[in-house]
């Protein structure tokens, strides 16, 4: 019980930081940035934080001694992770931080589907109930008439939902890498974000994104979002090291509720947080928690 209780502060810290991060992202987009600028800045900030962390610990050289399988697995998760950032940030841009975060929080549903299809794992009754509640919450969010005040279409939900699906796949690869290789969580995260950064830079080179320049105000907001996300991810891994995955995942999933509350307070000029958004977000969190525990 003691180990689990020590995991609580780290899991809750991850929820709080991840809950606030999308609000800065939306503010950066409003101030003249794009979803791509946000993704690139956040991943760059995370890469810098993790490289500094490895340097401080004296483990930077350890990246060169990792087995090829470890590098391959975490690099692959990072490649997929680039699509997570692009999809989620595009969702924040189109539907708003509160709606996008609720949509992204459906990733346990996609993880359950992967387990069912790829691994042949049967859905437990608790998981099935969680799926129903989660889907009901998502439907409520979609019909809430909340989110970005400029309006959005139902098809725009494909961005946060595709990010959630990619995140579920990336997590499966990441978890396998952590159990099958000697890589530490910090080494794994570093390889992951470096791979994501390479993909995003490559994307910029083959698109017109490289020709667009974000405003200084948007960059500051994106950097804040990136630093919050970086610390949140480290807090999450620390929580996983101290407590059960189900408990940690359920607590960190409260980030959706945090985003909804913070959005209502600090983004009232650009987003509408209705009762439907709040109720739907809560249902999504509850359903995701049941799926995780089940």
PDB file of C-alpha atoms in Angstrom:
ATOM      1  CA  UNK A   1       0.000   0.000   0.000  1.00  0.00           C
ATOM      2  CA  UNK A   2       2.896   2.341   0.774  1.00  0.00           C
ATOM      3  CA  UNK A   3       4.346   2.000  -2.726  1.00  0.00           C
ATOM      4  CA  UNK A   4       0.968   2.732  -4.260  1.00  0.00           C
ATOM      5  CA  UNK A   5       0.430   5.792  -2.064  1.00  0.00           C
ATOM      6  CA  UNK A   6       3.800   7.249  -3.099  1.00  0.00           C
ATOM      7  CA  UNK A   7       2.695   6.918  -6.719  1.00  0.00           C
ATOM      8  CA  UNK A   8      -0.357   9.127  -6.142  1.00  0.00           C
ATOM      9  CA  UNK A   9       1.445  12.516  -6.059  1.00  0.00           C
ATOM     10  CA  UNK A  10       3.350  11.765  -9.266  1.00  0.00           C
ATOM     11  CA  UNK A  11       0.252  10.514 -11.115  1.00  0.00           C
ATOM     12  CA  UNK A  12      -1.774  13.521  -9.984  1.00  0.00           C
ATOM     13  CA  UNK A  13       1.086  15.859 -10.932  1.00  0.00           C
ATOM     14  CA  UNK A  14       1.078  14.350 -14.427  1.00  0.00           C
ATOM     15  CA  UNK A  15      -2.690  14.894 -14.648  1.00  0.00           C
ATOM     16  CA  UNK A  16      -2.395  18.500 -13.531  1.00  0.00           C
ATOM     17  CA  UNK A  17       0.475  19.376 -15.876  1.00  0.00           C
ATOM     18  CA  UNK A  18      -1.041  17.583 -18.864  1.00  0.00           C
ATOM     19  CA  UNK A  19      -4.350  19.235 -18.103  1.00  0.00           C
ATOM     20  CA  UNK A  20      -2.876  22.732 -18.251  1.00  0.00           C
ATOM     21  CA  UNK A  21      -0.579  22.113 -21.235  1.00  0.00           C
ATOM     22  CA  UNK A  22      -3.288  22.122 -23.979  1.00  0.00           C
ATOM     23  CA  UNK A  23      -4.533  25.489 -22.716  1.00  0.00           C
ATOM     24  CA  UNK A  24      -1.132  27.016 -23.485  1.00  0.00           C
ATOM     25  CA  UNK A  25      -1.204  25.237 -26.840  1.00  0.00           C
ATOM     26  CA  UNK A  26      -4.541  26.792 -27.755  1.00  0.00           C
ATOM     27  CA  UNK A  27      -3.343  30.198 -26.609  1.00  0.00           C
ATOM     28  CA  UNK A  28      -0.260  29.822 -28.814  1.00  0.00           C
ATOM     29  CA  UNK A  29      -2.427  28.989 -31.820  1.00  0.00           C
ATOM     30  CA  UNK A  30      -4.693  31.964 -31.142  1.00  0.00           C
ATOM     31  CA  UNK A  31      -1.645  34.241 -30.961  1.00  0.00           C
ATOM     32  CA  UNK A  32      -0.535  33.432 -34.480  1.00  0.00           C
ATOM     33  CA  UNK A  33       0.985  29.954 -34.352  1.00  0.00           C
ATOM     34  CA  UNK A  34      -0.180  26.800 -36.097  1.00  0.00           C
ATOM     35  CA  UNK A  35      -0.764  23.272 -34.844  1.00  0.00           C
ATOM     36  CA  UNK A  36       2.500  22.244 -36.519  1.00  0.00           C
ATOM     37  CA  UNK A  37       4.423  25.038 -34.803  1.00  0.00           C
ATOM     38  CA  UNK A  38       2.986  23.838 -31.508  1.00  0.00           C
ATOM     39  CA  UNK A  39       3.925  20.219 -32.103  1.00  0.00           C
ATOM     40  CA  UNK A  40       7.466  21.090 -33.205  1.00  0.00           C
ATOM     41  CA  UNK A  41       8.072  23.470 -30.293  1.00  0.00           C
ATOM     42  CA  UNK A  42       6.706  21.061 -27.689  1.00  0.00           C
ATOM     43  CA  UNK A  43       8.770  18.129 -28.972  1.00  0.00           C
ATOM     44  CA  UNK A  44      11.886  20.325 -29.218  1.00  0.00           C
ATOM     45  CA  UNK A  45      11.409  21.517 -25.634  1.00  0.00           C
ATOM     46  CA  UNK A  46      10.922  17.939 -24.454  1.00  0.00           C
ATOM     47  CA  UNK A  47      14.031  16.764 -26.305  1.00  0.00           C
ATOM     48  CA  UNK A  48      16.105  19.471 -24.660  1.00  0.00           C
ATOM     49  CA  UNK A  49      14.767  18.628 -21.191  1.00  0.00           C
ATOM     50  CA  UNK A  50      15.477  14.913 -21.507  1.00  0.00           C
ATOM     51  CA  UNK A  51      18.957  15.390 -22.967  1.00  0.00           C
ATOM     52  CA  UNK A  52      19.799  17.759 -20.119  1.00  0.00           C
ATOM     53  CA  UNK A  53      18.405  15.214 -17.662  1.00  0.00           C
ATOM     54  CA  UNK A  54      20.600  12.447 -19.060  1.00  0.00           C
ATOM     55  CA  UNK A  55      23.623  14.750 -19.003  1.00  0.00           C
ATOM     56  CA  UNK A  56      23.040  15.703 -15.362  1.00  0.00           C
ATOM     57  CA  UNK A  57      22.744  12.035 -14.412  1.00  0.00           C
ATOM     58  CA  UNK A  58      25.844  11.203 -16.412  1.00  0.00           C
ATOM     59  CA  UNK A  59      23.929   8.711 -18.552  1.00  0.00           C
ATOM     60  CA  UNK A  60      24.070  10.472 -21.907  1.00  0.00           C
ATOM     61  CA  UNK A  61      26.704   8.064 -23.179  1.00  0.00           C
ATOM     62  CA  UNK A  62      24.456   5.182 -22.211  1.00  0.00           C
ATOM     63  CA  UNK A  63      22.357   5.840 -25.302  1.00  0.00           C
ATOM     64  CA  UNK A  64      25.274   4.653 -27.434  1.00  0.00           C
ATOM     65  CA  UNK A  65      25.551   1.353 -25.577  1.00  0.00           C
ATOM     66  CA  UNK A  66      21.900   0.346 -25.808  1.00  0.00           C
ATOM     67  CA  UNK A  67      21.154  -2.763 -27.891  1.00  0.00           C
ATOM     68  CA  UNK A  68      19.827  -2.106 -31.422  1.00  0.00           C
ATOM     69  CA  UNK A  69      16.444  -3.580 -30.479  1.00  0.00           C
ATOM     70  CA  UNK A  70      15.944  -0.925 -27.791  1.00  0.00           C
ATOM     71  CA  UNK A  71      16.828   1.911 -30.160  1.00  0.00           C
ATOM     72  CA  UNK A  72      14.588   0.453 -32.871  1.00  0.00           C
ATOM     73  CA  UNK A  73      11.566   0.012 -30.603  1.00  0.00           C
ATOM     74  CA  UNK A  74      11.716   3.426 -28.974  1.00  0.00           C
ATOM     75  CA  UNK A  75      12.513   5.146 -32.261  1.00  0.00           C
ATOM     76  CA  UNK A  76       9.477   3.442 -33.804  1.00  0.00           C
ATOM     77  CA  UNK A  77       7.304   4.606 -30.923  1.00  0.00           C
ATOM     78  CA  UNK A  78       8.670   8.104 -31.521  1.00  0.00           C
ATOM     79  CA  UNK A  79       7.867   7.999 -35.228  1.00  0.00           C
ATOM     80  CA  UNK A  80       4.298   7.081 -34.376  1.00  0.00           C
ATOM     81  CA  UNK A  81       4.406   9.659 -31.591  1.00  0.00           C
ATOM     82  CA  UNK A  82       4.987  12.423 -34.144  1.00  0.00           C
ATOM     83  CA  UNK A  83       1.551  11.675 -35.592  1.00  0.00           C
ATOM     84  CA  UNK A  84       0.155  11.813 -32.051  1.00  0.00           C
ATOM     85  CA  UNK A  85       1.408  15.365 -31.590  1.00  0.00           C
ATOM     86  CA  UNK A  86       0.272  16.487 -35.047  1.00  0.00           C
ATOM     87  CA  UNK A  87      -3.171  14.960 -34.629  1.00  0.00           C
ATOM     88  CA  UNK A  88      -3.740  16.241 -31.108  1.00  0.00           C
ATOM     89  CA  UNK A  89      -2.545  19.771 -31.846  1.00  0.00           C
ATOM     90  CA  UNK A  90      -4.666  19.891 -34.995  1.00  0.00           C
ATOM     91  CA  UNK A  91      -7.579  18.860 -32.795  1.00  0.00           C
ATOM     92  CA  UNK A  92      -6.844  21.634 -30.283  1.00  0.00           C
ATOM     93  CA  UNK A  93      -6.744  24.088 -33.185  1.00  0.00           C
ATOM     94  CA  UNK A  94     -10.027  22.943 -34.761  1.00  0.00           C
ATOM     95  CA  UNK A  95     -12.280  21.934 -31.884  1.00  0.00           C
ATOM     96  CA  UNK A  96     -10.624  23.516 -28.846  1.00  0.00           C
ATOM     97  CA  UNK A  97      -8.542  22.279 -25.924  1.00  0.00           C
ATOM     98  CA  UNK A  98     -11.438  20.877 -23.886  1.00  0.00           C
ATOM     99  CA  UNK A  99     -12.994  18.862 -26.722  1.00  0.00           C
ATOM    100  CA  UNK A 100      -9.641  17.681 -28.111  1.00  0.00           C
ATOM    101  CA  UNK A 101      -8.462  16.488 -24.698  1.00  0.00           C
ATOM    102  CA  UNK A 102     -11.697  14.573 -24.157  1.00  0.00           C
ATOM    103  CA  UNK A 103     -11.296  12.948 -27.570  1.00  0.00           C
ATOM    104  CA  UNK A 104      -7.677  12.059 -26.909  1.00  0.00           C
ATOM    105  CA  UNK A 105      -8.608  10.507 -23.560  1.00  0.00           C
ATOM    106  CA  UNK A 106     -10.290   7.686 -25.459  1.00  0.00           C
ATOM    107  CA  UNK A 107      -6.894   6.031 -26.008  1.00  0.00           C
ATOM    108  CA  UNK A 108      -7.664   3.228 -23.483  1.00  0.00           C
ATOM    109  CA  UNK A 109     -10.509   2.219 -25.800  1.00  0.00           C
ATOM    110  CA  UNK A 110      -8.093   1.820 -28.709  1.00  0.00           C
ATOM    111  CA  UNK A 111      -5.676  -0.081 -26.459  1.00  0.00           C
ATOM    112  CA  UNK A 112      -8.505  -2.485 -25.574  1.00  0.00           C
ATOM    113  CA  UNK A 113      -9.302  -2.949 -29.263  1.00  0.00           C
ATOM    114  CA  UNK A 114      -5.634  -3.669 -30.019  1.00  0.00           C
ATOM    115  CA  UNK A 115      -5.543  -6.226 -27.218  1.00  0.00           C
ATOM    116  CA  UNK A 116      -8.724  -7.824 -28.559  1.00  0.00           C
ATOM    117  CA  UNK A 117      -7.682  -7.958 -32.215  1.00  0.00           C
ATOM    118  CA  UNK A 118      -3.914  -8.418 -32.033  1.00  0.00           C
ATOM    119  CA  UNK A 119      -3.542 -10.374 -28.812  1.00  0.00           C
ATOM    120  CA  UNK A 120      -6.853 -12.191 -28.696  1.00  0.00           C
ATOM    121  CA  UNK A 121      -7.620 -10.885 -25.209  1.00  0.00           C
ATOM    122  CA  UNK A 122     -11.305 -11.077 -24.295  1.00  0.00           C
ATOM    123  CA  UNK A 123     -13.057  -8.004 -22.943  1.00  0.00           C
ATOM    124  CA  UNK A 124     -13.921  -8.317 -19.269  1.00  0.00           C
ATOM    125  CA  UNK A 125     -17.376  -7.218 -18.101  1.00  0.00           C
ATOM    126  CA  UNK A 126     -15.819  -4.189 -16.415  1.00  0.00           C
ATOM    127  CA  UNK A 127     -14.008  -3.235 -19.615  1.00  0.00           C
ATOM    128  CA  UNK A 128     -17.211  -3.610 -21.617  1.00  0.00           C
ATOM    129  CA  UNK A 129     -19.040  -1.295 -19.214  1.00  0.00           C
ATOM    130  CA  UNK A 130     -16.171   1.161 -19.491  1.00  0.00           C
ATOM    131  CA  UNK A 131     -16.408   1.116 -23.291  1.00  0.00           C
ATOM    132  CA  UNK A 132     -20.123   1.914 -23.161  1.00  0.00           C
ATOM    133  CA  UNK A 133     -19.612   4.774 -20.695  1.00  0.00           C
ATOM    134  CA  UNK A 134     -16.669   6.177 -22.648  1.00  0.00           C
ATOM    135  CA  UNK A 135     -18.543   6.124 -25.953  1.00  0.00           C
ATOM    136  CA  UNK A 136     -21.552   7.748 -24.288  1.00  0.00           C
ATOM    137  CA  UNK A 137     -19.277  10.479 -22.937  1.00  0.00           C
ATOM    138  CA  UNK A 138     -17.746  11.055 -26.354  1.00  0.00           C
ATOM    139  CA  UNK A 139     -21.198  11.320 -27.942  1.00  0.00           C
ATOM    140  CA  UNK A 140     -22.200  13.823 -25.266  1.00  0.00           C
ATOM    141  CA  UNK A 141     -19.069  15.884 -25.888  1.00  0.00           C
ATOM    142  CA  UNK A 142     -19.673  15.828 -29.648  1.00  0.00           C
ATOM    143  CA  UNK A 143     -23.240  17.067 -29.229  1.00  0.00           C
ATOM    144  CA  UNK A 144     -22.484  19.584 -26.474  1.00  0.00           C
ATOM    145  CA  UNK A 145     -22.207  22.664 -28.717  1.00  0.00           C
ATOM    146  CA  UNK A 146     -19.067  23.562 -26.806  1.00  0.00           C
ATOM    147  CA  UNK A 147     -15.442  23.944 -27.825  1.00  0.00           C
ATOM    148  CA  UNK A 148     -14.006  26.513 -30.216  1.00  0.00           C
ATOM    149  CA  UNK A 149     -16.306  29.544 -30.452  1.00  0.00           C
ATOM    150  CA  UNK A 150     -15.642  29.867 -34.192  1.00  0.00           C
ATOM    151  CA  UNK A 151     -17.438  26.559 -34.652  1.00  0.00           C
ATOM    152  CA  UNK A 152     -16.315  23.115 -35.710  1.00  0.00           C
ATOM    153  CA  UNK A 153     -17.614  20.117 -37.649  1.00  0.00           C
ATOM    154  CA  UNK A 154     -18.094  16.595 -36.341  1.00  0.00           C
ATOM    155  CA  UNK A 155     -15.471  15.346 -38.790  1.00  0.00           C
ATOM    156  CA  UNK A 156     -12.873  17.466 -36.956  1.00  0.00           C
ATOM    157  CA  UNK A 157     -12.979  14.936 -34.103  1.00  0.00           C
ATOM    158  CA  UNK A 158     -10.988  12.598 -36.335  1.00  0.00           C
ATOM    159  CA  UNK A 159      -7.834  14.497 -35.350  1.00  0.00           C
ATOM    160  CA  UNK A 160      -7.863  13.893 -31.576  1.00  0.00           C
ATOM    161  CA  UNK A 161      -9.310  10.408 -32.077  1.00  0.00           C
ATOM    162  CA  UNK A 162      -6.578   9.448 -34.563  1.00  0.00           C
ATOM    163  CA  UNK A 163      -4.024  10.834 -32.104  1.00  0.00           C
ATOM    164  CA  UNK A 164      -5.547   8.621 -29.399  1.00  0.00           C
ATOM    165  CA  UNK A 165      -5.303   5.556 -31.637  1.00  0.00           C
ATOM    166  CA  UNK A 166      -1.672   6.307 -32.518  1.00  0.00           C
ATOM    167  CA  UNK A 167      -0.887   6.899 -28.841  1.00  0.00           C
ATOM    168  CA  UNK A 168      -2.314   3.486 -27.933  1.00  0.00           C
ATOM    169  CA  UNK A 169      -0.110   1.793 -30.542  1.00  0.00           C
ATOM    170  CA  UNK A 170       2.934   3.773 -29.436  1.00  0.00           C
ATOM    171  CA  UNK A 171       2.322   2.793 -25.812  1.00  0.00           C
ATOM    172  CA  UNK A 172       2.217  -0.902 -26.679  1.00  0.00           C
ATOM    173  CA  UNK A 173       5.605  -0.602 -28.398  1.00  0.00           C
ATOM    174  CA  UNK A 174       7.021   1.499 -25.559  1.00  0.00           C
ATOM    175  CA  UNK A 175       5.910  -0.923 -22.854  1.00  0.00           C
ATOM    176  CA  UNK A 176       7.377  -3.847 -24.774  1.00  0.00           C
ATOM    177  CA  UNK A 177      10.667  -1.981 -25.095  1.00  0.00           C
ATOM    178  CA  UNK A 178      10.821  -1.239 -21.378  1.00  0.00           C
ATOM    179  CA  UNK A 179      10.286  -4.898 -20.494  1.00  0.00           C
ATOM    180  CA  UNK A 180      12.383  -6.501 -23.251  1.00  0.00           C
ATOM    181  CA  UNK A 181      15.436  -4.212 -23.163  1.00  0.00           C
ATOM    182  CA  UNK A 182      17.703  -2.728 -20.455  1.00  0.00           C
ATOM    183  CA  UNK A 183      16.785   0.851 -21.408  1.00  0.00           C
ATOM    184  CA  UNK A 184      15.813   3.124 -18.526  1.00  0.00           C
ATOM    185  CA  UNK A 185      12.623   5.210 -18.750  1.00  0.00           C
ATOM    186  CA  UNK A 186      14.615   8.420 -19.299  1.00  0.00           C
ATOM    187  CA  UNK A 187      16.666   6.804 -22.076  1.00  0.00           C
ATOM    188  CA  UNK A 188      13.485   5.471 -23.651  1.00  0.00           C
ATOM    189  CA  UNK A 189      11.760   8.850 -23.522  1.00  0.00           C
ATOM    190  CA  UNK A 190      14.808  10.575 -25.001  1.00  0.00           C
ATOM    191  CA  UNK A 191      15.037   8.223 -27.986  1.00  0.00           C
ATOM    192  CA  UNK A 192      11.289   8.548 -28.428  1.00  0.00           C
ATOM    193  CA  UNK A 193      11.225  12.348 -28.598  1.00  0.00           C
ATOM    194  CA  UNK A 194      14.376  12.589 -30.738  1.00  0.00           C
ATOM    195  CA  UNK A 195      12.719  10.290 -33.298  1.00  0.00           C
ATOM    196  CA  UNK A 196       9.557  12.415 -33.150  1.00  0.00           C
ATOM    197  CA  UNK A 197      11.620  15.554 -33.671  1.00  0.00           C
ATOM    198  CA  UNK A 198      13.376  14.083 -36.719  1.00  0.00           C
ATOM    199  CA  UNK A 199      10.022  13.154 -38.255  1.00  0.00           C
ATOM    200  CA  UNK A 200       8.575  16.623 -37.617  1.00  0.00           C
ATOM    201  CA  UNK A 201      11.644  18.323 -39.115  1.00  0.00           C
ATOM    202  CA  UNK A 202      11.367  16.050 -42.142  1.00  0.00           C
ATOM    203  CA  UNK A 203       7.702  16.958 -42.435  1.00  0.00           C
ATOM    204  CA  UNK A 204       8.633  20.634 -42.393  1.00  0.00           C
ATOM    205  CA  UNK A 205      11.171  20.134 -45.174  1.00  0.00           C
ATOM    206  CA  UNK A 206       8.668  18.559 -47.570  1.00  0.00           C
ATOM    207  CA  UNK A 207       5.791  20.948 -46.823  1.00  0.00           C
ATOM    208  CA  UNK A 208       5.321  24.673 -46.780  1.00  0.00           C
ATOM    209  CA  UNK A 209       5.418  24.734 -42.991  1.00  0.00           C
ATOM    210  CA  UNK A 210       9.103  25.643 -43.071  1.00  0.00           C
ATOM    211  CA  UNK A 211       8.201  28.903 -44.827  1.00  0.00           C
ATOM    212  CA  UNK A 212       5.848  30.050 -42.096  1.00  0.00           C
ATOM    213  CA  UNK A 213       7.087  31.862 -39.008  1.00  0.00           C
ATOM    214  CA  UNK A 214       5.190  31.833 -35.707  1.00  0.00           C
ATOM    215  CA  UNK A 215       4.925  34.984 -33.617  1.00  0.00           C
ATOM    216  CA  UNK A 216       7.089  35.429 -30.539  1.00  0.00           C
ATOM    217  CA  UNK A 217       3.987  35.322 -28.313  1.00  0.00           C
ATOM    218  CA  UNK A 218       2.895  31.985 -29.773  1.00  0.00           C
ATOM    219  CA  UNK A 219       6.374  30.499 -29.337  1.00  0.00           C
ATOM    220  CA  UNK A 220       6.384  31.470 -25.661  1.00  0.00           C
ATOM    221  CA  UNK A 221       3.030  29.757 -25.154  1.00  0.00           C
ATOM    222  CA  UNK A 222       4.186  26.638 -27.033  1.00  0.00           C
ATOM    223  CA  UNK A 223       7.416  26.464 -25.009  1.00  0.00           C
ATOM    224  CA  UNK A 224       5.394  26.627 -21.796  1.00  0.00           C
ATOM    225  CA  UNK A 225       3.216  23.802 -23.098  1.00  0.00           C
ATOM    226  CA  UNK A 226       6.297  21.781 -24.003  1.00  0.00           C
ATOM    227  CA  UNK A 227       7.938  22.181 -20.611  1.00  0.00           C
ATOM    228  CA  UNK A 228       4.719  21.191 -18.843  1.00  0.00           C
ATOM    229  CA  UNK A 229       4.370  18.116 -21.071  1.00  0.00           C
ATOM    230  CA  UNK A 230       7.995  17.102 -20.513  1.00  0.00           C
ATOM    231  CA  UNK A 231       7.697  17.233 -16.720  1.00  0.00           C
ATOM    232  CA  UNK A 232       4.315  15.494 -16.893  1.00  0.00           C
ATOM    233  CA  UNK A 233       5.781  12.558 -18.815  1.00  0.00           C
ATOM    234  CA  UNK A 234       8.631  12.192 -16.339  1.00  0.00           C
ATOM    235  CA  UNK A 235       6.099  12.303 -13.473  1.00  0.00           C
ATOM    236  CA  UNK A 236       4.064   9.598 -15.182  1.00  0.00           C
ATOM    237  CA  UNK A 237       7.024   7.254 -15.543  1.00  0.00           C
ATOM    238  CA  UNK A 238       7.980   7.879 -11.922  1.00  0.00           C
ATOM    239  CA  UNK A 239       4.429   6.980 -10.917  1.00  0.00           C
ATOM    240  CA  UNK A 240       4.562   3.778 -12.977  1.00  0.00           C
ATOM    241  CA  UNK A 241       7.751   2.840 -11.146  1.00  0.00           C
ATOM    242  CA  UNK A 242       5.988   3.209  -7.782  1.00  0.00           C
ATOM    243  CA  UNK A 243       2.479   1.876  -8.331  1.00  0.00           C
ATOM    244  CA  UNK A 244       0.191  -0.334 -10.457  1.00  0.00           C
ATOM    245  CA  UNK A 245      -0.414   0.700 -14.057  1.00  0.00           C
ATOM    246  CA  UNK A 246      -4.201   0.653 -13.587  1.00  0.00           C
ATOM    247  CA  UNK A 247      -4.114   3.050 -10.631  1.00  0.00           C
ATOM    248  CA  UNK A 248      -1.597   5.398 -12.225  1.00  0.00           C
ATOM    249  CA  UNK A 249      -3.417   5.466 -15.573  1.00  0.00           C
ATOM    250  CA  UNK A 250      -6.749   6.183 -13.902  1.00  0.00           C
ATOM    251  CA  UNK A 251      -5.337   9.074 -11.869  1.00  0.00           C
ATOM    252  CA  UNK A 252      -3.375  10.598 -14.746  1.00  0.00           C
ATOM    253  CA  UNK A 253      -6.542  10.395 -16.850  1.00  0.00           C
ATOM    254  CA  UNK A 254      -7.987  13.166 -14.705  1.00  0.00           C
ATOM    255  CA  UNK A 255      -6.071  15.561 -16.981  1.00  0.00           C
ATOM    256  CA  UNK A 256      -9.250  15.782 -19.081  1.00  0.00           C
ATOM    257  CA  UNK A 257     -11.169  17.252 -16.153  1.00  0.00           C
ATOM    258  CA  UNK A 258      -8.296  19.647 -15.401  1.00  0.00           C
ATOM    259  CA  UNK A 259      -8.246  20.873 -19.015  1.00  0.00           C
ATOM    260  CA  UNK A 260     -11.999  21.431 -18.964  1.00  0.00           C
ATOM    261  CA  UNK A 261     -11.839  23.507 -15.783  1.00  0.00           C
ATOM    262  CA  UNK A 262      -8.772  25.526 -16.791  1.00  0.00           C
ATOM    263  CA  UNK A 263     -10.237  26.151 -20.254  1.00  0.00           C
ATOM    264  CA  UNK A 264     -13.450  27.525 -18.730  1.00  0.00           C
ATOM    265  CA  UNK A 265     -11.412  29.951 -16.618  1.00  0.00           C
ATOM    266  CA  UNK A 266      -8.606  31.066 -18.947  1.00  0.00           C
ATOM    267  CA  UNK A 267      -9.919  30.462 -22.477  1.00  0.00           C
ATOM    268  CA  UNK A 268     -13.468  31.760 -22.122  1.00  0.00           C
ATOM    269  CA  UNK A 269     -12.791  34.259 -24.923  1.00  0.00           C
ATOM    270  CA  UNK A 270     -12.030  31.541 -27.494  1.00  0.00           C
ATOM    271  CA  UNK A 271     -13.798  28.425 -26.194  1.00  0.00           C
ATOM    272  CA  UNK A 272     -17.241  27.584 -24.879  1.00  0.00           C
ATOM    273  CA  UNK A 273     -17.363  25.045 -22.044  1.00  0.00           C
ATOM    274  CA  UNK A 274     -20.968  23.881 -21.740  1.00  0.00           C
ATOM    275  CA  UNK A 275     -22.525  21.502 -19.245  1.00  0.00           C
ATOM    276  CA  UNK A 276     -22.440  18.859 -21.965  1.00  0.00           C
ATOM    277  CA  UNK A 277     -18.687  19.250 -22.312  1.00  0.00           C
ATOM    278  CA  UNK A 278     -18.186  18.902 -18.560  1.00  0.00           C
ATOM    279  CA  UNK A 279     -20.514  15.896 -18.234  1.00  0.00           C
ATOM    280  CA  UNK A 280     -19.094  14.223 -21.315  1.00  0.00           C
ATOM    281  CA  UNK A 281     -15.507  14.744 -20.173  1.00  0.00           C
ATOM    282  CA  UNK A 282     -16.321  13.193 -16.802  1.00  0.00           C
ATOM    283  CA  UNK A 283     -17.931  10.182 -18.483  1.00  0.00           C
ATOM    284  CA  UNK A 284     -14.908   9.742 -20.751  1.00  0.00           C
ATOM    285  CA  UNK A 285     -12.609   9.779 -17.723  1.00  0.00           C
ATOM    286  CA  UNK A 286     -14.763   7.262 -15.846  1.00  0.00           C
ATOM    287  CA  UNK A 287     -15.050   4.985 -18.868  1.00  0.00           C
ATOM    288  CA  UNK A 288     -11.304   5.149 -19.551  1.00  0.00           C
ATOM    289  CA  UNK A 289     -10.600   4.316 -15.894  1.00  0.00           C
ATOM    290  CA  UNK A 290     -12.892   1.264 -16.013  1.00  0.00           C
ATOM    291  CA  UNK A 291     -11.259   0.055 -19.239  1.00  0.00           C
ATOM    292  CA  UNK A 292      -7.815   0.459 -17.688  1.00  0.00           C
ATOM    293  CA  UNK A 293      -8.756  -1.326 -14.467  1.00  0.00           C
ATOM    294  CA  UNK A 294     -10.713  -4.024 -16.283  1.00  0.00           C
TER     295      UNK A 294
END
